[in-house]
Amino acid sequence: MRLALFGAGGFIGSHLVEHLLDRGHEVIGLDREGDKIAHVNSDRFTFHGADIRTSQDLADDMVAESDVVVDLLAHANPSLYVEMPLEVVDLNFYENLRIAEQCIAHGRRLIQYSSCEVYGKPVAGETSWHEDLSPMVYGPIDKHRWIYASAKQLLERILRVRYDAGELNFSTIRPFNFIGPRLDYLVPAGTVGGPRVFAHFMSALLSGGPMYLVNGGDVSRTFTSIYDANEAFHAILDNPEAAAGEAFNIGNPANHIPIRELALIMIRLYGELTGRTPLCEIQTQPGEEFYGPTYEDSDRLPPNISKLEALGWSPSRDLESTLRETMRFYLESEKPDLFQPVAAPPFA
Ligand code: UGA
């Protein structure tokens, strides 16, 4: 099968490229950066280093030439939602919508990556998030943090309307905090904003700088191995009829922990992996200072994964082994040029 992968150079995209090639597929990828896939060498992989916003004809050709289109294009770091909310909507909504329109025009199946963030905040009495049953509750309009979830949700709703009209065959994926090698990027000691939490904690361990717990680290996340996530993707790819028009949570409910606990586990694992005592110190920081005044943090619930289990998938990688292999990646590639100034990361 030939797949077009928009956002092939990001963390999830780079793993999906490897996974799809391993399974014998042909992949045409597009991203504005290709560092994370520079090691991929296959005559079944074509990569276009291009910015989607100025490459609409190329994108249209990619869709036309493919059997299935996978759209991962997104700014997915909360610091960007508050720093450049309109750019987030531009990429995560308008550009994604354009790709969906191209899929409609060429009659192609679309697998759209969305986010667990579309659920927003938990409501009283809920214990997990179900794709088709859970409400979606967001914060006030002046908290730009929610513009990302709003854009993703509207995109999901439009895809569903076009599906119901018989115009588009699609499935949506809602990732729950995937982790693995090549996740995000490291930052210098004391950086605020920037990448997601794993990369911040790893940077603090490597640099000896402070490890910030935003608002005390009491909120929880479901950390999910990128390798489990790839297998879940394949269950969706391989079941086009059962997956048509459906949204799917991809997450490992067994790996649901508070951020404070993540910090403590990573500190312990760093000691075990290196034999060194970490120099970094845990400090609490208000969300408004770490990200800015328009940030609002939120707790999350674990995913209900019964829909994907019905397609034959279940996660098998536990939290500690997933963290260990992700941390080992950074320990083995430890070098000064990994510490970049805070900058917009590649898409997805
Ligand atoms: C982000 C995206 O917004 C989601 O769309 C995406 O699904 C998710 O990442 C993901 O990786 O799947 P979020 O989980 O809030 O959502 O991203 P993080 O930046 O990793 O934040 C997780 C928690 O850690 C937040 O409570 C944040 O305030 C906290 N944090 C972050 C710290 O306590 N310290 C830090 O140094 C960084």
XYZ file of C-alpha atoms and ligand atoms in Angstrom, residues 76-78 81 114-117 145 148 175-178 195-198 200-201 212-214 217 219 221 223 259 290-291 295 297-298 300, ligand 1:
71
model
C 1.359 20.099 19.523
C 3.226 21.864 22.345
C 1.064 23.832 24.815
C -0.873 27.599 21.935
C -6.282 14.702 16.566
C -5.583 14.829 20.332
C -6.772 13.591 23.722
C -6.909 17.311 24.488
C -4.496 27.230 25.777
C -5.745 24.169 20.074
C -3.164 10.237 21.066
C -2.551 10.139 24.819
C 0.965 11.465 25.540
C 3.070 9.190 23.331
C 8.829 21.402 24.736
C 6.552 18.933 26.516
C 7.093 17.568 29.978
C 9.320 14.555 29.262
C 11.871 19.282 30.151
C 12.520 16.686 32.841
C 9.778 22.537 37.350
C 6.467 21.094 38.507
C 3.888 23.384 36.953
C 2.442 18.605 39.307
C -2.518 16.755 37.322
C -1.361 12.189 32.084
C 2.050 8.107 28.985
C 3.214 14.650 36.768
C 6.004 28.935 33.174
C 3.845 29.432 30.057
C -2.215 29.215 29.903
C -3.564 23.637 33.039
C -5.966 20.754 33.199
C -6.830 14.400 32.281
C 0.199 18.163 24.962
C -0.712 18.515 23.786
O -1.400 19.720 24.047
C -1.708 17.441 23.502
O -2.448 17.727 22.351
C -1.009 16.159 23.271
O -1.969 15.134 23.106
C -0.119 15.846 24.431
O 0.786 16.914 24.707
C 0.678 14.626 24.099
O 1.894 14.587 24.225
O 0.012 13.663 23.663
P 0.033 18.120 27.603
O -0.121 16.733 28.097
O -0.589 19.176 28.456
O -0.570 18.184 26.134
O 1.577 18.466 27.392
P 2.863 18.657 28.331
O 3.517 19.903 27.901
O 3.692 17.424 28.251
O 2.307 18.887 29.811
C 1.931 17.828 30.660
C 1.829 18.387 32.075
O 3.157 18.604 32.576
C 1.107 19.720 32.194
O 0.358 19.730 33.377
C 2.245 20.740 32.297
O 1.852 21.919 32.964
C 3.264 19.936 33.076
N 4.694 20.339 32.940
C 5.239 20.583 31.726
C 5.483 20.418 34.093
O 5.006 20.196 35.232
N 6.805 20.741 33.961
C 7.382 20.991 32.766
O 8.600 21.270 32.725
C 6.585 20.907 31.608
